[in-house]
Amino acid sequence: MRASRLVSILLLLQTRGRLTARELAERLEVSVRTIYRDVESLHAAGIPLYGDAGPSGGYRLLDGYRTRLTGLTADEAESLFLAGLPGPAAELGLGAVVTAAQLKLMAALPVELRDRAGRIQERFLLDAPSWYRDAEPVTHLPAVAAAVWEEHALRVRYRRWKAPQEVERRLEPYGLVVKAGRWYVVARCGGQVRTYRVSQILELHPLREERFARPPDFDLAAHWEAYRVEFEARLRRGEAVARLSPRGLERLADLMTPGVVTAARATAGPPDEEGWTRVTVPIESVEHATGEFLRLGTDVEVLEPPELRHALAATAGALTALYAGRDAPLGASRDVPLGAGGPASRPARQPGAAVRRITWKRRVTS
């Protein structure tokens, strides 16, 4: 561990030029006192490293000195594919390995390329998880990843949504996929390739003696795309016919999945005399569709099926009864994006609009 840290200090100084002891300590997650000891060890080893005192001081290498300790280990080379995904890399237990690999790669680049790579890293960030979701517990993810890499089977106890809810399965894992911050393992089970959510694995036992041969022509990306399309089509077997305002047609992409939006727009006819467009939308169930269409507010009118139309009317009536006679914040109408894919700000108040003070009372229940 200490040897790796000494190399990291050299590579950091080689790529950054000058760093203070505190900056080195923060990057390597150690104390400043530890950095002082490490610098003394590097001095003793003959490394041309010296420090400048004062506010603009710090440690730096002698001009022209470059270490040749830039060769990537096997683990570091493999982890480079996760370099843009710090969250998933950390969940796999590869956070420190990815950092070391990036550092070595930066140190090996010519100065001009190193500067360009550094600019990209400073200016772009890929944040994979979706909004408003807490991280899922993925206790067994490292063990699943090891089985994927080493091609050995797993015995798992798995929780699923249908009865029986808890089942035991023997899996031959082919690959891992992270989708919107959720981890899935693609594995062969009982002669079929299936997909399992890693957070739903309750118990796991590695079967290291039971090796399997991963099909050489298995394409994880192609399999996942086919699974995603098939899953959505299987989930949404029903259809709803609706009229959408121009704004509703535009907001559809923010409130529903890309597959649903594509299918709906493919059925769109020309706008009617009011500018509204008739579309056919794939739906999962009346209950689920009620929630989806309510988010469009008065920008949608469902025409079919009758049971969905009745469900929307009943919900709207219940809301009217609930809020009848109560003050509500101004602007809490269709102008406020509902269920958008990220933070949305309330539209600015129009000049001259009245302002009322709204008092919210806390309901106390026994």
CSV table of C-alpha atoms in Angstrom, one decimal:
chain,number,residue,atom,x,y,z
A,1,MET,CA,0.0,0.0,0.0
A,2,ARG,CA,2.8,2.5,0.9
A,3,ALA,CA,4.8,1.6,-2.2
A,4,SER,CA,1.7,2.3,-4.3
A,5,ARG,CA,1.3,5.7,-2.5
A,6,LEU,CA,4.9,6.7,-3.2
A,7,VAL,CA,4.4,6.0,-6.9
A,8,SER,CA,1.2,8.0,-6.8
A,9,ILE,CA,3.0,11.0,-5.3
A,10,LEU,CA,5.6,10.8,-8.1
A,11,LEU,CA,2.9,10.6,-10.8
A,12,LEU,CA,0.8,13.4,-9.3
A,13,LEU,CA,3.8,15.7,-9.2
A,14,GLN,CA,4.8,14.7,-12.7
A,15,THR,CA,1.3,15.5,-14.1
A,16,ARG,CA,0.4,18.5,-11.9
A,17,GLY,CA,3.7,20.2,-11.6
A,18,ARG,CA,3.5,21.5,-8.0
A,19,LEU,CA,1.3,20.4,-5.1
A,20,THR,CA,1.2,21.2,-1.4
A,21,ALA,CA,1.4,18.5,1.3
A,22,ARG,CA,-2.3,19.2,2.1
A,23,GLU,CA,-3.3,18.8,-1.6
A,24,LEU,CA,-1.4,15.5,-1.8
A,25,ALA,CA,-2.9,14.3,1.4
A,26,GLU,CA,-6.5,15.0,0.2
A,27,ARG,CA,-5.9,13.3,-3.1
A,28,LEU,CA,-4.4,10.2,-1.5
A,29,GLU,CA,-6.8,10.2,1.5
A,30,VAL,CA,-4.0,10.2,4.1
A,31,SER,CA,-2.8,12.7,6.7
A,32,VAL,CA,-0.4,15.5,6.0
A,33,ARG,CA,2.1,13.9,8.4
A,34,THR,CA,2.0,10.8,6.3
A,35,ILE,CA,2.9,12.9,3.2
A,36,TYR,CA,5.8,14.4,5.0
A,37,ARG,CA,7.2,10.9,5.8
A,38,ASP,CA,6.6,9.8,2.2
A,39,VAL,CA,8.5,12.8,0.8
A,40,GLU,CA,11.4,12.0,3.1
A,41,SER,CA,11.4,8.4,1.8
A,42,LEU,CA,11.5,9.6,-1.8
A,43,HIS,CA,14.4,12.0,-0.9
A,44,ALA,CA,16.3,9.1,0.6
A,45,ALA,CA,15.7,7.0,-2.5
A,46,GLY,CA,17.4,9.7,-4.7
A,47,ILE,CA,14.3,11.2,-6.3
A,48,PRO,CA,15.0,14.9,-7.2
A,49,LEU,CA,12.0,16.2,-5.2
A,50,TYR,CA,12.1,19.5,-3.4
A,51,GLY,CA,9.8,21.9,-1.7
A,52,ASP,CA,9.2,25.6,-1.7
A,53,ALA,CA,8.0,27.4,1.4
A,54,GLY,CA,5.4,30.2,1.5
A,55,PRO,CA,1.8,30.6,0.3
A,56,SER,CA,2.6,29.7,-3.3
A,57,GLY,CA,5.0,26.9,-2.3
A,58,GLY,CA,4.7,23.1,-2.5
A,59,TYR,CA,6.5,20.1,-3.7
A,60,ARG,CA,7.7,19.6,-7.2
A,61,LEU,CA,10.1,17.5,-9.2
A,62,LEU,CA,13.3,18.8,-10.7
A,63,ASP,CA,12.6,20.2,-14.2
A,64,GLY,CA,13.0,17.5,-16.8
A,65,TYR,CA,12.7,14.6,-14.5
A,66,ARG,CA,10.2,11.9,-15.5
A,67,THR,CA,9.6,8.6,-13.8
A,68,ARG,CA,9.2,5.6,-15.9
A,69,LEU,CA,6.8,3.9,-13.4
A,70,THR,CA,3.8,4.4,-15.7
A,71,GLY,CA,3.1,0.8,-16.8
A,72,LEU,CA,-0.5,-0.2,-16.1
A,73,THR,CA,-1.2,-3.3,-14.1
A,74,ALA,CA,-3.7,-5.8,-15.5
A,75,ASP,CA,-6.4,-4.6,-13.0
A,76,GLU,CA,-5.7,-1.0,-13.9
A,77,ALA,CA,-5.9,-1.6,-17.6
A,78,GLU,CA,-9.2,-3.4,-17.3
A,79,SER,CA,-10.6,-0.7,-15.1
A,80,LEU,CA,-10.0,2.0,-17.7
A,81,PHE,CA,-13.4,1.2,-19.3
A,82,LEU,CA,-15.0,2.4,-16.1
A,83,ALA,CA,-13.0,5.6,-15.9
A,84,GLY,CA,-16.0,7.8,-16.7
A,85,LEU,CA,-18.2,6.1,-14.2
A,86,PRO,CA,-16.8,6.8,-10.7
A,87,GLY,CA,-20.0,5.6,-8.9
A,88,PRO,CA,-20.3,2.2,-10.6
A,89,ALA,CA,-16.5,1.7,-10.4
A,90,ALA,CA,-16.6,2.3,-6.6
A,91,GLU,CA,-19.6,-0.1,-6.2
A,92,LEU,CA,-17.5,-2.7,-8.0
A,93,GLY,CA,-14.7,-2.1,-5.5
A,94,LEU,CA,-12.5,-0.6,-8.3
A,95,GLY,CA,-12.5,3.1,-7.3
A,96,ALA,CA,-8.9,3.3,-6.2
A,97,VAL,CA,-7.8,1.1,-9.1
A,98,VAL,CA,-9.5,3.4,-11.7
A,99,THR,CA,-7.8,6.4,-10.1
A,100,ALA,CA,-4.4,4.8,-10.3
A,101,ALA,CA,-4.9,3.8,-13.9
A,102,GLN,CA,-6.0,7.3,-14.9
A,103,LEU,CA,-3.0,8.8,-13.1
A,104,LYS,CA,-0.6,6.5,-14.8
A,105,LEU,CA,-2.2,7.2,-18.2
A,106,MET,CA,-2.0,11.0,-17.6
A,107,ALA,CA,1.7,10.7,-16.6
A,108,ALA,CA,2.5,8.8,-19.8
A,109,LEU,CA,1.0,11.4,-22.1
A,110,PRO,CA,2.9,14.2,-23.7
A,111,VAL,CA,2.4,17.6,-22.0
A,112,GLU,CA,0.0,19.0,-24.7
A,113,LEU,CA,-2.2,15.9,-24.7
A,114,ARG,CA,-2.1,15.7,-20.9
A,115,ASP,CA,-3.4,19.3,-20.7
A,116,ARG,CA,-6.2,18.5,-23.1
A,117,ALA,CA,-7.2,15.4,-21.2
A,118,GLY,CA,-7.1,17.3,-18.0
A,119,ARG,CA,-9.4,20.0,-19.4
A,120,ILE,CA,-12.0,17.4,-20.4
A,121,GLN,CA,-11.9,15.8,-17.0
A,122,GLU,CA,-12.4,19.2,-15.4
A,123,ARG,CA,-15.3,20.2,-17.7
A,124,PHE,CA,-17.4,17.1,-18.2
A,125,LEU,CA,-19.0,14.7,-15.7
A,126,LEU,CA,-21.1,11.7,-16.4
A,127,ASP,CA,-23.7,11.2,-13.7
A,128,ALA,CA,-25.3,7.9,-14.5
A,129,PRO,CA,-28.1,7.5,-11.9
A,130,SER,CA,-31.5,9.1,-12.5
A,131,TRP,CA,-33.0,11.9,-10.5
A,132,TYR,CA,-34.7,11.4,-7.1
A,133,ARG,CA,-33.4,8.0,-6.4
A,134,ASP,CA,-31.3,6.8,-3.5
A,135,ALA,CA,-28.5,4.4,-4.3
A,136,GLU,CA,-29.5,0.7,-4.1
A,137,PRO,CA,-27.8,-1.7,-1.8
A,138,VAL,CA,-25.6,-3.9,-3.9
A,139,THR,CA,-23.9,-6.0,-1.3
A,140,HIS,CA,-23.3,-8.9,-3.6
A,141,LEU,CA,-22.1,-6.9,-6.6
A,142,PRO,CA,-18.3,-7.6,-6.1
A,143,ALA,CA,-19.0,-11.4,-5.8
A,144,VAL,CA,-21.2,-11.3,-9.0
A,145,ALA,CA,-18.5,-9.3,-10.8
A,146,ALA,CA,-15.9,-11.9,-9.8
A,147,ALA,CA,-18.1,-14.7,-11.1
A,148,VAL,CA,-18.6,-12.9,-14.4
A,149,TRP,CA,-14.8,-12.4,-14.8
A,150,GLU,CA,-13.8,-15.9,-13.6
A,151,GLU,CA,-16.7,-17.7,-15.3
A,152,HIS,CA,-17.9,-19.7,-12.4
A,153,ALA,CA,-21.5,-20.4,-11.3
A,154,LEU,CA,-23.4,-18.8,-8.4
A,155,ARG,CA,-26.1,-20.1,-6.2
A,156,VAL,CA,-28.4,-17.3,-5.2
A,157,ARG,CA,-31.6,-16.7,-3.2
A,158,TYR,CA,-33.5,-14.1,-5.2
A,159,ARG,CA,-36.5,-11.9,-4.5
A,160,ARG,CA,-38.9,-11.3,-7.4
A,161,TRP,CA,-42.1,-9.4,-7.8
A,162,LYS,CA,-44.4,-12.4,-8.5
A,163,ALA,CA,-45.2,-15.4,-6.3
A,164,PRO,CA,-43.3,-17.2,-5.0
A,165,GLN,CA,-41.4,-14.0,-4.2
A,166,GLU,CA,-38.3,-15.7,-2.9
A,167,VAL,CA,-36.6,-18.4,-5.1
A,168,GLU,CA,-33.3,-20.2,-5.4
A,169,ARG,CA,-31.4,-20.1,-8.7
A,170,ARG,CA,-28.2,-21.4,-10.1
A,171,LEU,CA,-26.8,-18.8,-12.4
A,172,GLU,CA,-24.0,-18.7,-15.0
A,173,PRO,CA,-23.3,-15.0,-15.2
A,174,TYR,CA,-22.4,-13.6,-18.6
A,175,GLY,CA,-22.2,-9.9,-17.9
A,176,LEU,CA,-23.2,-6.9,-15.8
A,177,VAL,CA,-25.2,-3.9,-16.9
A,178,VAL,CA,-25.7,-0.6,-15.0
A,179,LYS,CA,-28.9,1.1,-16.1
A,180,ALA,CA,-29.9,4.5,-14.5
A,181,GLY,CA,-27.9,3.6,-11.4
A,182,ARG,CA,-29.4,0.1,-11.1
A,183,TRP,CA,-27.2,-3.0,-11.6
A,184,TYR,CA,-28.4,-6.1,-13.5
A,185,VAL,CA,-26.7,-9.4,-14.1
A,186,VAL,CA,-27.3,-11.2,-17.4
A,187,ALA,CA,-27.0,-14.9,-16.7
A,188,ARG,CA,-27.9,-18.3,-18.0
A,189,CYS,CA,-30.4,-20.2,-15.8
A,190,GLY,CA,-32.2,-23.4,-16.7
A,191,GLY,CA,-31.1,-23.2,-20.3
A,192,GLN,CA,-32.2,-19.6,-20.9
A,193,VAL,CA,-30.4,-16.3,-20.7
A,194,ARG,CA,-32.3,-14.1,-18.2
A,195,THR,CA,-31.8,-10.8,-16.4
A,196,TYR,CA,-31.7,-10.3,-12.7
A,197,ARG,CA,-31.5,-7.2,-10.6
A,198,VAL,CA,-28.4,-7.4,-8.3
A,199,SER,CA,-30.1,-5.5,-5.4
A,200,GLN,CA,-32.7,-8.3,-5.3
A,201,ILE,CA,-30.1,-11.0,-4.5
A,202,LEU,CA,-30.7,-11.9,-0.8
A,203,GLU,CA,-28.0,-14.5,-0.5
A,204,LEU,CA,-25.2,-15.6,-2.7
A,205,HIS,CA,-22.8,-18.6,-2.6
A,206,PRO,CA,-20.0,-18.7,-5.2
A,207,LEU,CA,-19.6,-22.1,-6.9
A,208,ARG,CA,-16.0,-21.7,-7.8
A,209,GLU,CA,-15.6,-25.4,-8.8
A,210,GLU,CA,-18.5,-25.2,-11.2
A,211,ARG,CA,-17.0,-23.5,-14.3
A,212,PHE,CA,-18.9,-22.7,-17.4
A,213,ALA,CA,-18.0,-21.7,-21.0
A,214,ARG,CA,-19.3,-18.3,-22.0
A,215,PRO,CA,-20.5,-18.4,-25.6
A,216,PRO,CA,-17.8,-16.7,-27.7
A,217,ASP,CA,-20.4,-15.0,-29.9
A,218,PHE,CA,-22.4,-13.6,-27.0
A,219,ASP,CA,-22.8,-9.8,-27.4
A,220,LEU,CA,-23.8,-8.2,-24.1
A,221,ALA,CA,-24.8,-4.9,-25.6
A,222,ALA,CA,-26.9,-6.4,-28.3
A,223,HIS,CA,-28.6,-8.8,-25.9
A,224,TRP,CA,-29.4,-5.9,-23.5
A,225,GLU,CA,-30.9,-3.7,-26.2
A,226,ALA,CA,-33.1,-6.6,-27.4
A,227,TYR,CA,-34.1,-7.4,-23.8
A,228,ARG,CA,-34.9,-3.7,-23.1
A,229,VAL,CA,-37.2,-3.4,-26.2
A,230,GLU,CA,-38.9,-6.8,-25.5
A,231,PHE,CA,-39.4,-6.0,-21.8
A,232,GLU,CA,-41.1,-2.7,-22.5
A,233,ALA,CA,-43.3,-4.2,-25.3
A,234,ARG,CA,-44.3,-7.1,-22.9
A,235,LEU,CA,-45.0,-4.7,-20.1
A,236,ARG,CA,-47.2,-2.4,-22.2
A,237,ARG,CA,-49.7,-4.7,-23.9
A,238,GLY,CA,-52.6,-2.3,-23.7
A,239,GLU,CA,-53.3,0.9,-25.7
A,240,ALA,CA,-54.9,4.2,-25.0
A,241,VAL,CA,-56.2,6.7,-27.6
A,242,ALA,CA,-55.7,10.3,-26.5
A,243,ARG,CA,-55.7,13.8,-27.8
A,244,LEU,CA,-52.7,15.9,-26.9
A,245,SER,CA,-52.3,19.7,-27.0
A,246,PRO,CA,-49.1,21.0,-28.7
A,247,ARG,CA,-47.6,21.4,-25.3
A,248,GLY,CA,-48.7,17.9,-24.2
A,249,LEU,CA,-47.1,16.4,-27.3
A,250,GLU,CA,-43.9,18.2,-26.5
A,251,ARG,CA,-44.0,17.2,-22.8
A,252,LEU,CA,-44.6,13.5,-23.6
A,253,ALA,CA,-40.9,13.0,-24.0
A,254,ASP,CA,-40.2,14.2,-20.5
A,255,LEU,CA,-42.8,12.1,-18.8
A,256,MET,CA,-42.7,8.7,-20.6
A,257,THR,CA,-40.1,6.3,-21.8
A,258,PRO,CA,-38.4,6.7,-25.3
A,259,GLY,CA,-40.1,3.6,-26.6
A,260,VAL,CA,-43.6,4.8,-25.6
A,261,VAL,CA,-42.9,8.3,-27.1
A,262,THR,CA,-41.7,6.8,-30.4
A,263,ALA,CA,-44.7,4.5,-30.6
A,264,ALA,CA,-47.1,7.3,-29.8
A,265,ARG,CA,-45.6,9.7,-32.3
A,266,ALA,CA,-45.7,7.1,-35.0
A,267,THR,CA,-49.5,7.0,-34.7
A,268,ALA,CA,-49.9,10.8,-34.7
A,269,GLY,CA,-52.2,12.3,-37.3
A,270,PRO,CA,-52.5,15.9,-38.4
A,271,PRO,CA,-53.6,18.4,-35.8
A,272,ASP,CA,-57.3,19.1,-35.5
A,273,GLU,CA,-58.9,22.5,-35.7
A,274,GLU,CA,-57.9,23.2,-32.1
A,275,GLY,CA,-54.3,22.2,-32.8
A,276,TRP,CA,-54.6,19.0,-30.8
A,277,THR,CA,-53.1,15.7,-32.1
A,278,ARG,CA,-54.7,12.3,-31.8
A,279,VAL,CA,-52.2,9.5,-30.8
A,280,THR,CA,-52.3,5.9,-29.6
A,281,VAL,CA,-50.1,5.3,-26.5
A,282,PRO,CA,-49.0,1.9,-25.3
A,283,ILE,CA,-50.0,1.4,-21.6
A,284,GLU,CA,-49.2,-1.1,-18.9
A,285,SER,CA,-52.5,-1.1,-17.0
A,286,VAL,CA,-55.4,1.3,-16.3
A,287,GLU,CA,-54.0,2.1,-12.8
A,288,HIS,CA,-50.5,2.8,-14.1
A,289,ALA,CA,-51.7,4.8,-17.1
A,290,THR,CA,-53.9,6.9,-14.9
A,291,GLY,CA,-50.8,8.1,-13.0
A,292,GLU,CA,-49.0,8.7,-16.3
A,293,PHE,CA,-51.7,10.7,-17.9
A,294,LEU,CA,-52.5,12.8,-14.8
A,295,ARG,CA,-49.0,14.2,-15.0
A,296,LEU,CA,-50.0,15.8,-18.4
A,297,GLY,CA,-52.8,17.7,-16.6
A,298,THR,CA,-55.1,19.5,-19.0
A,299,ASP,CA,-52.8,19.0,-21.9
A,300,VAL,CA,-54.3,15.5,-22.6
A,301,GLU,CA,-57.8,14.1,-23.2
A,302,VAL,CA,-58.1,10.3,-23.1
A,303,LEU,CA,-60.7,9.0,-25.5
A,304,GLU,CA,-60.3,5.2,-25.1
A,305,PRO,CA,-60.5,2.8,-23.3
A,306,PRO,CA,-63.6,3.9,-21.3
A,307,GLU,CA,-62.3,2.5,-18.1
A,308,LEU,CA,-59.2,4.7,-18.2
A,309,ARG,CA,-61.3,7.7,-19.1
A,310,HIS,CA,-63.6,7.0,-16.1
A,311,ALA,CA,-60.5,6.5,-13.8
A,312,LEU,CA,-59.1,9.9,-14.8
A,313,ALA,CA,-62.5,11.5,-14.3
A,314,ALA,CA,-62.9,9.9,-10.9
A,315,THR,CA,-59.5,10.9,-9.8
A,316,ALA,CA,-60.0,14.5,-11.0
A,317,GLY,CA,-63.3,14.6,-9.2
A,318,ALA,CA,-61.8,13.3,-6.0
A,319,LEU,CA,-59.0,16.0,-6.2
A,320,THR,CA,-61.6,18.7,-6.7
A,321,ALA,CA,-63.6,17.5,-3.7
A,322,LEU,CA,-60.4,17.3,-1.6
A,323,TYR,CA,-59.2,20.8,-2.4
A,324,ALA,CA,-62.6,22.6,-2.7
A,325,GLY,CA,-62.8,25.7,-0.5
A,326,ARG,CA,-59.1,25.5,0.4
A,327,ASP,CA,-56.5,28.1,-0.7
A,328,ALA,CA,-53.9,26.8,-3.1
A,329,PRO,CA,-50.6,28.4,-4.2
A,330,LEU,CA,-51.0,30.5,-7.3
A,331,GLY,CA,-49.4,29.0,-10.4
A,332,ALA,CA,-49.9,25.4,-9.2
A,333,SER,CA,-51.5,24.6,-12.5
A,334,ARG,CA,-50.5,23.1,-15.8
A,335,ASP,CA,-47.6,25.6,-16.1
A,336,VAL,CA,-45.6,23.6,-13.5
A,337,PRO,CA,-43.8,20.6,-15.0
A,338,LEU,CA,-44.9,17.4,-13.2
A,339,GLY,CA,-42.7,14.4,-12.9
A,340,ALA,CA,-40.0,15.8,-15.1
A,341,GLY,CA,-36.7,14.1,-15.4
A,342,GLY,CA,-34.8,16.6,-13.2
A,343,PRO,CA,-35.2,19.8,-11.3
A,344,ALA,CA,-37.8,22.2,-12.7
A,345,SER,CA,-38.4,25.8,-11.7
A,346,ARG,CA,-41.8,27.4,-11.3
A,347,PRO,CA,-42.5,30.0,-14.1
A,348,ALA,CA,-41.9,33.6,-13.1
A,349,ARG,CA,-45.0,35.6,-11.9
A,350,GLN,CA,-46.4,37.8,-14.6
A,351,PRO,CA,-46.1,41.6,-14.0
A,352,GLY,CA,-49.2,42.9,-12.2
A,353,ALA,CA,-50.3,39.5,-10.9
A,354,ALA,CA,-51.7,39.5,-7.4
A,355,VAL,CA,-49.7,37.9,-4.6
A,356,ARG,CA,-51.4,36.2,-1.7
A,357,ARG,CA,-49.8,34.9,1.5
A,358,ILE,CA,-50.5,31.2,1.8
A,359,THR,CA,-50.5,29.7,5.3
A,360,TRP,CA,-49.9,26.0,5.5
A,361,LYS,CA,-51.2,24.2,8.6
A,362,ARG,CA,-49.6,21.0,9.8
A,363,ARG,CA,-52.1,18.2,10.4
A,364,VAL,CA,-51.5,16.4,13.7
A,365,THR,CA,-52.6,12.8,13.9
A,366,SER,CA,-52.7,10.7,17.1
